[in-house]
Coordinates of C-alpha atoms in Angstrom, one line a residue:
Y790 CA 32.0 139.7 -21.8
D791 CA 31.2 143.0 -20.2
P792 CA 31.0 145.7 -23.0
R793 CA 31.2 148.4 -20.4
T794 CA 34.5 147.3 -18.9
K795 CA 35.6 145.5 -22.1
R796 CA 36.7 142.6 -19.9
W797 CA 35.7 138.9 -19.7
V798 CA 34.1 138.0 -16.4
A799 CA 33.2 134.7 -14.8
V800 CA 29.5 133.8 -14.5
D801 CA 27.5 130.8 -13.0
P802 CA 27.9 127.8 -15.3
T803 CA 24.2 127.0 -14.7
A804 CA 23.3 130.1 -16.8
A805 CA 24.9 128.5 -19.8
T806 CA 23.0 125.3 -19.6
S807 CA 19.9 126.6 -21.4
Q808 CA 22.0 128.0 -24.2
V809 CA 24.3 124.9 -24.7
V810 CA 23.2 121.7 -23.0
T811 CA 19.4 122.0 -23.6
P812 CA 19.6 122.4 -27.4
L813 CA 22.0 119.4 -27.6
G814 CA 19.6 117.3 -25.6
Q815 CA 16.7 118.3 -27.8
R816 CA 18.7 117.5 -30.9
G817 CA 19.7 114.1 -29.4
A818 CA 16.0 113.3 -28.8
E819 CA 15.2 114.3 -32.3
L820 CA 17.9 112.0 -33.7
L821 CA 16.7 109.1 -31.6
A822 CA 13.2 109.5 -32.8
E823 CA 14.4 109.8 -36.4
S824 CA 16.5 106.7 -36.1
S825 CA 13.6 104.7 -34.7
A826 CA 11.4 105.8 -37.5
W827 CA 14.0 104.7 -40.1
A828 CA 14.5 101.3 -38.3
R829 CA 10.7 100.7 -38.5
T830 CA 10.7 101.7 -42.2
F831 CA 13.6 99.5 -43.2
G832 CA 12.2 96.6 -41.1
A833 CA 8.9 96.7 -43.0
L834 CA 10.8 96.9 -46.3
S835 CA 13.0 93.9 -45.4
Q836 CA 9.9 91.8 -44.6
A837 CA 8.4 92.8 -48.0
W838 CA 11.6 92.1 -49.8
R839 CA 12.0 88.6 -48.3
R840 CA 8.4 87.7 -49.1
A841 CA 8.4 89.0 -52.7
P842 CA 9.4 86.8 -55.6
Q843 CA 13.1 87.1 -56.3
P844 CA 14.4 87.9 -59.8
A845 CA 15.7 84.9 -61.9
A846 CA 19.2 86.3 -61.7
G847 CA 19.4 86.1 -57.9
P848 CA 17.9 83.0 -56.5
I849 CA 20.9 82.3 -54.2
T850 CA 22.4 84.7 -51.7
E851 CA 25.6 84.2 -49.8
I852 CA 25.7 85.5 -46.2
R853 CA 28.9 85.7 -44.2
G854 CA 30.2 85.9 -40.7
D855 CA 28.3 88.0 -38.2
A856 CA 25.4 88.7 -40.6
I857 CA 24.3 85.0 -40.5
D858 CA 22.6 84.9 -37.1
P859 CA 20.7 88.2 -37.6
F860 CA 19.5 87.0 -41.0
I861 CA 18.2 83.7 -39.6
A862 CA 16.5 85.5 -36.7
A863 CA 14.8 87.9 -39.1
V864 CA 13.5 85.2 -41.5
V865 CA 12.3 83.0 -38.6
A866 CA 10.5 86.0 -37.2
D867 CA 8.7 86.4 -40.5
A868 CA 7.7 82.8 -40.8
E869 CA 3.9 82.4 -41.2
T870 CA 3.1 78.7 -41.7
E871 CA 6.0 76.3 -41.2
L872 CA 9.6 75.9 -40.1
L873 CA 11.7 72.8 -40.9
T874 CA 15.1 72.6 -39.2
A875 CA 17.9 70.0 -39.3
Q876 CA 20.7 70.1 -36.7
P877 CA 23.2 67.3 -37.3
Q878 CA 25.5 67.9 -34.4
V879 CA 24.8 68.9 -30.8
G880 CA 27.6 71.5 -30.4
R881 CA 25.2 74.2 -29.2
N882 CA 25.7 75.8 -25.8
S883 CA 23.0 76.7 -23.3
G884 CA 23.0 80.3 -24.4
S885 CA 22.5 79.7 -28.1
L886 CA 19.8 77.1 -27.4
A887 CA 18.0 79.5 -25.0
K888 CA 17.9 82.1 -27.7
A889 CA 16.7 79.5 -30.2
A890 CA 14.0 78.4 -27.8
E891 CA 12.8 81.9 -27.3
R892 CA 12.7 82.6 -31.0
D893 CA 11.0 79.3 -31.8
V894 CA 8.4 79.7 -29.0
Q895 CA 7.4 83.0 -30.5
A896 CA 6.9 81.4 -33.9
L897 CA 4.9 78.6 -32.3
E898 CA 2.7 81.1 -30.5
R899 CA 2.0 82.7 -33.9
G900 CA 0.6 79.4 -35.1
V901 CA 3.7 78.3 -37.1
R902 CA 4.3 74.6 -37.3
L903 CA 7.8 73.6 -36.3
R904 CA 9.6 70.3 -37.0
T905 CA 13.2 69.8 -35.9
L906 CA 15.5 66.8 -36.7
Y907 CA 18.6 65.9 -34.6
Q908 CA 21.0 63.0 -34.6
H909 CA 20.5 60.4 -31.9
A910 CA 23.5 61.8 -30.0
A911 CA 21.4 64.9 -29.1
R912 CA 19.5 62.6 -26.6
R913 CA 22.5 62.7 -24.4
S914 CA 22.6 66.5 -24.1
S915 CA 20.7 67.9 -21.0
I916 CA 20.4 71.3 -22.6
T917 CA 18.9 69.8 -25.7
H918 CA 16.4 68.0 -23.6
K919 CA 15.5 71.3 -22.0
Y920 CA 15.0 72.9 -25.4
V921 CA 12.9 70.0 -26.6
A922 CA 10.7 70.1 -23.5
T923 CA 10.2 73.9 -24.0
V924 CA 9.1 73.7 -27.7
T925 CA 7.2 70.5 -27.6
E926 CA 5.0 71.8 -24.9
R927 CA 3.8 74.4 -27.4
G928 CA 3.3 72.0 -30.2
A929 CA 6.6 71.5 -31.9
E930 CA 7.7 68.1 -33.2
V931 CA 11.3 66.8 -32.7
R932 CA 12.8 63.6 -34.0
T933 CA 16.3 62.1 -34.1
L934 CA 18.0 59.9 -36.7
D935 CA 21.1 57.8 -36.7
E936 CA 22.3 59.0 -40.1
F937 CA 24.4 62.0 -40.8
F938 CA 22.7 64.9 -42.6
N939 CA 23.6 68.6 -43.3
R940 CA 22.3 71.5 -41.3
M941 CA 19.3 73.2 -42.9
I942 CA 16.4 75.6 -42.2
V943 CA 13.4 75.9 -44.5
V944 CA 11.0 78.8 -43.9
D945 CA 7.4 78.5 -45.3
R946 CA 8.8 76.2 -48.1
M947 CA 9.9 79.4 -49.8
L948 CA 13.4 80.0 -48.4
A949 CA 16.0 77.4 -47.5
I950 CA 19.3 78.2 -45.6
I951 CA 22.2 75.7 -45.8
P952 CA 25.9 75.9 -44.9
G953 CA 28.4 77.1 -47.5
R954 CA 31.5 75.2 -48.4
E955 CA 33.5 77.2 -45.9
G956 CA 31.4 75.8 -43.1
H957 CA 29.8 77.9 -40.3
S958 CA 31.3 81.1 -41.6
V959 CA 29.1 81.2 -44.7
A960 CA 25.4 80.4 -45.2
I961 CA 23.6 80.1 -48.5
A962 CA 20.0 81.4 -48.7
I963 CA 18.1 79.7 -51.5
R964 CA 14.8 81.0 -52.9
E965 CA 14.7 79.1 -56.2
P966 CA 11.4 77.1 -55.9
S967 CA 12.7 73.9 -57.4
L968 CA 15.7 73.8 -55.2
V969 CA 13.7 74.6 -52.1
A970 CA 11.2 71.8 -53.0
Y971 CA 14.1 69.4 -53.5
L972 CA 15.5 70.2 -50.0
V973 CA 12.1 69.9 -48.4
D974 CA 11.8 66.4 -50.0
V975 CA 15.3 65.5 -48.5
F976 CA 14.1 66.7 -45.1
E977 CA 10.8 64.7 -45.4
R978 CA 12.6 61.5 -46.2
H979 CA 14.9 61.9 -43.2
W980 CA 11.9 62.8 -41.0
E981 CA 10.0 59.6 -41.9
R982 CA 13.0 57.5 -40.7
G983 CA 13.4 59.5 -37.5
R984 CA 12.3 58.6 -34.0
A985 CA 10.3 60.9 -31.8
F986 CA 12.3 62.8 -29.2
S987 CA 10.7 62.5 -25.8
N988 CA 12.0 63.1 -22.3
N989 CA 10.3 59.8 -21.3
E990 CA 11.9 57.4 -23.8
S991 CA 13.1 54.3 -21.9
S992 CA 11.2 52.0 -24.2
M993 CA 13.1 53.5 -27.2
L994 CA 16.7 53.4 -25.9
R995 CA 17.4 49.9 -27.0
D996 CA 16.3 50.7 -30.6
I997 CA 18.4 53.8 -30.7
A998 CA 21.5 52.0 -29.3
A999 CA 21.0 49.4 -32.0
E1000 CA 20.9 52.0 -34.7
Q1001 CA 24.1 53.7 -33.4
R1002 CA 25.8 50.4 -33.3
A1003 CA 24.8 49.7 -36.9
M1004 CA 26.0 53.1 -38.0
T1005 CA 29.4 52.5 -36.2
I1006 CA 29.8 49.2 -38.1
R1007 CA 29.1 50.9 -41.4
M1008 CA 31.7 53.6 -40.6
L1009 CA 34.3 50.9 -39.9
I1010 CA 33.5 48.9 -43.0
E1011 CA 33.7 52.0 -45.2
G1012 CA 37.1 52.8 -43.7
H1013 CA 36.5 56.4 -42.4
A1014 CA 38.9 58.0 -40.1
D1015 CA 37.7 58.3 -36.5
P1016 CA 37.2 62.1 -36.6
V1017 CA 35.0 61.7 -39.7
S1018 CA 33.1 58.8 -38.3
A1019 CA 32.5 60.7 -35.0
K1020 CA 31.2 63.7 -36.9
R1021 CA 28.8 61.6 -39.0
L1022 CA 27.5 60.0 -35.8
G1023 CA 27.2 63.4 -34.1
V1024 CA 29.5 62.4 -31.2
S1025 CA 33.0 63.3 -29.9
P1026 CA 35.9 61.2 -31.1
R1027 CA 36.3 59.8 -27.6
T1028 CA 32.6 58.6 -27.6
Y1029 CA 33.1 57.1 -31.0
A1030 CA 36.2 55.2 -29.7
G1031 CA 34.0 53.9 -26.9
Y1032 CA 31.5 52.5 -29.5
V1033 CA 34.4 50.8 -31.3
A1034 CA 35.6 49.3 -28.0
D1035 CA 32.2 48.0 -27.3
L1036 CA 32.2 46.2 -30.7
K1037 CA 35.6 44.7 -30.0
E1038 CA 34.2 43.3 -26.8
E1039 CA 31.1 42.1 -28.4
F1040 CA 33.0 40.2 -31.2
E1041 CA 35.9 39.2 -28.9
A1042 CA 38.4 41.0 -31.0
Q1043 CA 41.7 42.5 -29.8
T1044 CA 42.4 44.8 -32.8
R1045 CA 40.3 46.6 -35.4
F1046 CA 41.7 44.2 -38.0
Q1047 CA 40.4 41.2 -36.0
L1048 CA 37.1 43.0 -35.5
G1049 CA 36.7 43.6 -39.3
Y1050 CA 37.6 40.0 -40.1
T1051 CA 35.2 38.6 -37.5
M1052 CA 32.3 40.8 -38.7
G1053 CA 33.1 39.8 -42.3
Q1054 CA 33.1 36.1 -41.4
R1055 CA 29.7 36.5 -39.8
G1056 CA 28.2 38.6 -42.6
V1057 CA 27.7 41.7 -40.4
S1058 CA 27.3 44.8 -42.6
G1059 CA 25.6 47.3 -40.4
H1060 CA 22.5 47.2 -42.6
E1061 CA 20.8 44.4 -40.6
R1062 CA 17.3 45.3 -39.5
P1063 CA 17.2 45.5 -35.6
E1064 CA 14.6 43.7 -33.7
P1065 CA 12.0 46.2 -32.4
S1066 CA 11.9 46.6 -28.6

């Protein structure tokens, strides 16, 4: 605005940069710096909160939806001595296992001891083999078991994370010492019965096949539906149907009724001790 002529006149927009754009840029930089400072502050507070004894009124926390993965990542990043993980079904894609491998390798490099338990079915997954090779090279221990078990993560024997009743959409974080100790004992009992997961395991395949066969027999005798039995074995319904077909061929049965009758006549229960390879 020209006061002499009392008229608005056009000027070079560059002249307005220092008056409008530059202050905005400076304010933006200040806000970014402030947000980073707050993020560091809350991160430190979160670590202190997770490590501190929890009040008697709140030993159990429910975590839902999209908050589950960040919570697990945070507590694993804070682990100091030990991580125990149980993964009953394969069902994890290459992306999620790659993230898990990166996270677990960082823990191992900090000196954290890692033990992971899968079902035998995980041995047929190439991406699981890749994950196992990555973490075992750095000292992790991985075993597999024929039996079904629930998903679980235990951090430093102070915090346990298990699924809620709604399944994968809800996780339960447990800090009550007696409950955590009980879950650790459950893990240890399964761990003792597990077989070491190795990428060079030809000598063990016969024993694992025998254990899966026995588990299939137990599922048939107990009368579970195929989807339930497949889930407990950690395989797809199609793979489970293949196991049943193999048993029919082995016992020369045309139907499941004939198969059950023949196994009953021979006293087969699925609890027989397999001969070691």
